[in-house]
XYZ file of C-alpha atoms in Angstrom:
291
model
C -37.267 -67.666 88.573
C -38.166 -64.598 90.403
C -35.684 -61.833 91.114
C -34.171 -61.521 94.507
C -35.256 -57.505 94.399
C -39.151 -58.759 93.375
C -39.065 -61.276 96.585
C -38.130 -58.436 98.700
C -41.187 -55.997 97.773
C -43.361 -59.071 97.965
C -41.888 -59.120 102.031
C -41.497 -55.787 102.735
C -45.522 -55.434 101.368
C -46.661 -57.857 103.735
C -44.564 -57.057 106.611
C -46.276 -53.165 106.246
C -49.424 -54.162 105.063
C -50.480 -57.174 106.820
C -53.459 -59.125 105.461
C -56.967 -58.134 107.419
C -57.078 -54.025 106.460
C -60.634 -54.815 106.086
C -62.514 -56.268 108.726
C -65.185 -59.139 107.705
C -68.494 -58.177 107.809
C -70.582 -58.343 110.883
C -66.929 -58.722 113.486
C -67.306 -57.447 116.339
C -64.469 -55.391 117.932
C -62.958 -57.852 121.419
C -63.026 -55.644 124.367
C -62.225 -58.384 126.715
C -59.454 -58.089 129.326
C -56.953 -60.705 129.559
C -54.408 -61.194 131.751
C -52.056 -64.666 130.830
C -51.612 -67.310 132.996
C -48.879 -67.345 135.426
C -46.061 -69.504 134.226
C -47.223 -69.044 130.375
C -44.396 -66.937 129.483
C -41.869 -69.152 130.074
C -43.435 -71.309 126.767
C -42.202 -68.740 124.619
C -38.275 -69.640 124.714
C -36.687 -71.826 122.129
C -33.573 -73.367 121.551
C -30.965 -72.043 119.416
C -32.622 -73.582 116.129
C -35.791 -72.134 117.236
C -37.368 -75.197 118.238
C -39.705 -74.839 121.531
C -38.903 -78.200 122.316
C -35.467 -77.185 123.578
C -36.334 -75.278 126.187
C -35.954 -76.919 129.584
C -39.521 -74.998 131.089
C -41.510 -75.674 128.040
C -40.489 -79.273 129.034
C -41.235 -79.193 131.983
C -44.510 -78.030 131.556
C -45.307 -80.885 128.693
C -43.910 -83.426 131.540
C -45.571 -82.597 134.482
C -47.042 -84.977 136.141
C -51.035 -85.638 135.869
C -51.112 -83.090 132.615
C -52.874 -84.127 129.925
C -51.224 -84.389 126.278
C -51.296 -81.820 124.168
C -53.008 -84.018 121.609
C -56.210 -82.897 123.894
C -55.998 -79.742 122.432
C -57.344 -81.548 118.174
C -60.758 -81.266 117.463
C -62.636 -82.902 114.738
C -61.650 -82.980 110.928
C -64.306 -80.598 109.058
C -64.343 -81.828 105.444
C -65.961 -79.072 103.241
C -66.670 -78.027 99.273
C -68.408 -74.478 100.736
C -67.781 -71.963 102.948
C -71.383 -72.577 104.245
C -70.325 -76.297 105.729
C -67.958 -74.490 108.148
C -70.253 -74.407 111.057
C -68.538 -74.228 113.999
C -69.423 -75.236 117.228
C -69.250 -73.364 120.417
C -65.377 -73.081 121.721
C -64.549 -74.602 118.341
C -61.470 -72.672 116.327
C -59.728 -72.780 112.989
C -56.197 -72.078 112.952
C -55.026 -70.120 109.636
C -51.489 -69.017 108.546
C -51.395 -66.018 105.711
C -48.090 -65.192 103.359
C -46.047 -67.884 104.078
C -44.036 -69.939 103.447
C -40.778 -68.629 104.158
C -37.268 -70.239 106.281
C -37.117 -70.480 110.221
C -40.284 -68.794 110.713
C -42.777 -71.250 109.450
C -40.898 -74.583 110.660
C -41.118 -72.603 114.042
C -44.945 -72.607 112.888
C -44.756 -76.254 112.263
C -42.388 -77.458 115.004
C -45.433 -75.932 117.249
C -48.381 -77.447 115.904
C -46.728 -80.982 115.772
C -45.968 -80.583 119.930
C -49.743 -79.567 120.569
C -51.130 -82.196 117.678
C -53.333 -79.838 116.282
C -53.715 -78.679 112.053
C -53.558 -75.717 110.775
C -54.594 -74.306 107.126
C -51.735 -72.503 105.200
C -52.893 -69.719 102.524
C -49.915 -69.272 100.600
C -48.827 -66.939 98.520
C -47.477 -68.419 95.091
C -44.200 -66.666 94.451
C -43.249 -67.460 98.425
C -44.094 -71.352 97.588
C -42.026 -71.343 94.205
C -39.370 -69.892 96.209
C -39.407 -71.773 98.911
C -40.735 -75.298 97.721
C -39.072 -77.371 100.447
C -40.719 -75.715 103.215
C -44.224 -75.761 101.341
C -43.980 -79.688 100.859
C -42.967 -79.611 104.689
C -45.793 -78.098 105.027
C -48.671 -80.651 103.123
C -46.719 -84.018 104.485
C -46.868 -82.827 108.244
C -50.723 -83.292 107.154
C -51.811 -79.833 107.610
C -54.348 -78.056 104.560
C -52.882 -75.744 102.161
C -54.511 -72.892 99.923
C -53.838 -69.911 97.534
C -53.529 -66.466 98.353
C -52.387 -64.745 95.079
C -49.501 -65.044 93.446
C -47.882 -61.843 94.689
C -49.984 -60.462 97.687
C -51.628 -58.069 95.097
C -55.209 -56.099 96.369
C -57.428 -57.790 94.186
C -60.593 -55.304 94.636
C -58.397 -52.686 92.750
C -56.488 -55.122 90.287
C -60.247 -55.768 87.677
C -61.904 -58.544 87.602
C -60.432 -60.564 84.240
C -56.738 -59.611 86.045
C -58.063 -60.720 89.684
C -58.789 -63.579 88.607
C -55.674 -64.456 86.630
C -53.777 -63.670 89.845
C -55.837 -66.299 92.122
C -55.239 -68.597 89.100
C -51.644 -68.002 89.034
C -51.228 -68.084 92.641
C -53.277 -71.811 92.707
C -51.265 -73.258 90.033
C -48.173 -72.357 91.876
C -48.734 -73.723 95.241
C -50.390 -76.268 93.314
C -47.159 -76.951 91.252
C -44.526 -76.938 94.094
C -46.376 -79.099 96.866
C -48.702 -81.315 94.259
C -51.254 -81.146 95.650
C -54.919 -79.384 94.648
C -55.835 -76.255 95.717
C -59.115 -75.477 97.164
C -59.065 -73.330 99.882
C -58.103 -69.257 99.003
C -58.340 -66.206 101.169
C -58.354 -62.766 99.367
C -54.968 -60.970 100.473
C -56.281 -58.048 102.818
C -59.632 -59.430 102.803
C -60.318 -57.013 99.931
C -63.023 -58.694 97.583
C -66.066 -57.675 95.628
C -69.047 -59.703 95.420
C -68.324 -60.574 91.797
C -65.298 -62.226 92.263
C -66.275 -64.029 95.608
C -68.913 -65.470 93.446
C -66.619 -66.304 90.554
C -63.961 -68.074 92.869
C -67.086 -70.200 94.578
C -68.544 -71.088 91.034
C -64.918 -72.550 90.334
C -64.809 -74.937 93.821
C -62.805 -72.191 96.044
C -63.561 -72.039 99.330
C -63.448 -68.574 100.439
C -61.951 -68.554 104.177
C -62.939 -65.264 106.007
C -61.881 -64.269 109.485
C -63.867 -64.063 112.416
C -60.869 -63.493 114.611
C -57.505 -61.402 113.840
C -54.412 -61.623 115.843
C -53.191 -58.336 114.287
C -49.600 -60.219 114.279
C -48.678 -57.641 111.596
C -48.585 -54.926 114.277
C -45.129 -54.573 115.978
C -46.336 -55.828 119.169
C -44.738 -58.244 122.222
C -45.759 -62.177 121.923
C -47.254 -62.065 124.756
C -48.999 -58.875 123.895
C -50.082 -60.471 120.953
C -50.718 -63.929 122.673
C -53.290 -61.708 125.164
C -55.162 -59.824 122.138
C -55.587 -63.379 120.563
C -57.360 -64.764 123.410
C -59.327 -61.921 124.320
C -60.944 -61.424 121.383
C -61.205 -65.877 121.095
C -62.846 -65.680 124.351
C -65.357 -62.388 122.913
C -66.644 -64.842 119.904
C -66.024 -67.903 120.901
C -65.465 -69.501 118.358
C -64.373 -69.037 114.285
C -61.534 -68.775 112.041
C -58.442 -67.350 113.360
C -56.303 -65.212 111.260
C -52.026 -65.405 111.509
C -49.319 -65.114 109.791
C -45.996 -67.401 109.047
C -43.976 -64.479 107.906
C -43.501 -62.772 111.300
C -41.237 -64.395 114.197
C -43.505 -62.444 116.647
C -46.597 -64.836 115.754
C -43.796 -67.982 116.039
C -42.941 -67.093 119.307
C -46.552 -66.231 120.862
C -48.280 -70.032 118.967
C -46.841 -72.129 122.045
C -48.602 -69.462 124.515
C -51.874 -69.277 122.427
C -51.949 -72.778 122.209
C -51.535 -73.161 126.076
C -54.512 -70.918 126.436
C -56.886 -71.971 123.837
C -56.514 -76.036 125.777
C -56.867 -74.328 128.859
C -60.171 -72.425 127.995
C -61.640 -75.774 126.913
C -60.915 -74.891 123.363
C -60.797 -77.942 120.560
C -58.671 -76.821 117.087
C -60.916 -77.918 113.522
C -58.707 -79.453 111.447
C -59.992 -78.296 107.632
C -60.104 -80.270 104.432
C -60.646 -79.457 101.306
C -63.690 -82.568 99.506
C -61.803 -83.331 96.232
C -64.391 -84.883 94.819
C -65.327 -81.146 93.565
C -61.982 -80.015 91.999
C -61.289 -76.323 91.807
C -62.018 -75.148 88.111
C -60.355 -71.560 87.975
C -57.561 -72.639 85.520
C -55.270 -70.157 83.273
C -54.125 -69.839 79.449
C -51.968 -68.259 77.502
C -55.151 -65.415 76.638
C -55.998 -65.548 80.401
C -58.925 -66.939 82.498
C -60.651 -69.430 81.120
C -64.816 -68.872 81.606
């Protein structure tokens, strides 16, 4: 079992740190205005157990008459071995969820995405999962895809390659462990790589998730602050993989407003799965990675 003082580093890292230091390559920076639409606000209240679905104006605005479902908002279900099958189509988004899981902020996570009907992917860190098992099971039987993102957050272009590659092999095997179910999706924490060990981790049946769009949630910044940077820089690309994270009750409380805006742009959410018929090979032993 992991110390109580080791948990806290682990959160106080990616509180400061957040996970996208390093922008993918090719991103382009969003310098589109974007004002919210009138009313939007009032999504972001909860009840006292955090749940959006107490709130008498997000409600209303499910309710009201001649609106379509939420469930408008789901997309297709892209079923992939490679990160070169995720070909998105035009106003088509992924919805990913770094660091987690951890109590009250990810079931707000959850309680959201079940009210719109969409999937998510959930890259989770492996000492947060064996800490938290519960909400990481919550997590796989609500149906959305899970994957590993190191067993302790650690920078893994810095850490050597035979030691990088234990970590993403620890990190697996934990989520792995807790929620039982395989692994195949990772995401390097800070989106620091090298080309060695992106083609090490693809070899082994990962599929690398990279970011075409970053909330910056790990900024101290408003929902709705963050809510309007989301969309703009949605509406500069268009489409691609959207990066948040589960750890911060800021990105809880701006999802219902997001989501509003994303269904009424037009957008459809890709729900992602992982093909098991190629299982992930990156396993561990007691002298380390196995070739």
């Amino acid at each position: 079992m992991v110390s109580r003082l080791a948990l806290v580093c682990v959160l106080s890292s990616l509180a400061m740190a957040g996970c996208a230091s390093k922008p993918p390559s090719g991103s382009d920076a969003a310098r589109t205005a974007y004002v919210p639409v009138a009313g939007q606000q009032s999504l972001l209240g909860r009840d006292k157990a955090g749940n959006p679905d107490g709130n008498p104006a997000f409600a209303a605005f499910r309710n009201a008459p001649g609106r379509k479902s939420f469930g408008s908002l789901a997309g297709r279900t892209l079923t992939v071995s490679s990160i070169s099958e995720i070909r998105l189509a035009d106003k088509e988004v992924i919805l990913t969820f770094d660091d987690g899981p951890i109590p009250g902020k990810t079931d707000q996570v959850l309680a959201t995405l079940r009210q719109y009907g969409v999937k998510a992917t959930f890259l989770m860190v492996g000492q947060m999962a064996s800490n938290y098992p519960a909400i990481a099971r919550r997590v796989v039987a609500q149906g959305h895809s899970i994957g590993g993102h190191t067993y302790n957050h650690a920078n893994l272009a810095n850490a050597g390659y035979t030691r990088a590659l234990t970590d993403i092999a620890n990190g697996n095997a934990a989520v792995s462990r807790v929620t039982g179910t395989p692994v195949g999706f990772f995401r390097f924490p800070y989106l620091a790589d090298t080309g060695a060990l992106r083609q090490a981790a693809a070899d082994r049946g990962l599929v690398i998730l990279d970011v075409d769009i970053d909330s910056k949630d790990y900024f101290k910044l408003s929902p709705e602050t963050l809510a309007a940077n989301t969309m703009a820089r949605v509406r500069a690309k268009r489409r691609g993989i959207i990066l948040m994270h589960d750890i911060h009750g800021r990105t809880a409380a701006m999802l219902p407003t997001l989501l509003a805006q994303l269904k009424a742009g037009g957008y459809k959410v890709v729900a992602l799965q992982y093909r098991r018929s190629r299982m992930p090979q990156l396993l561990v032993s007691a002298k380390g990675v196995r070739p």
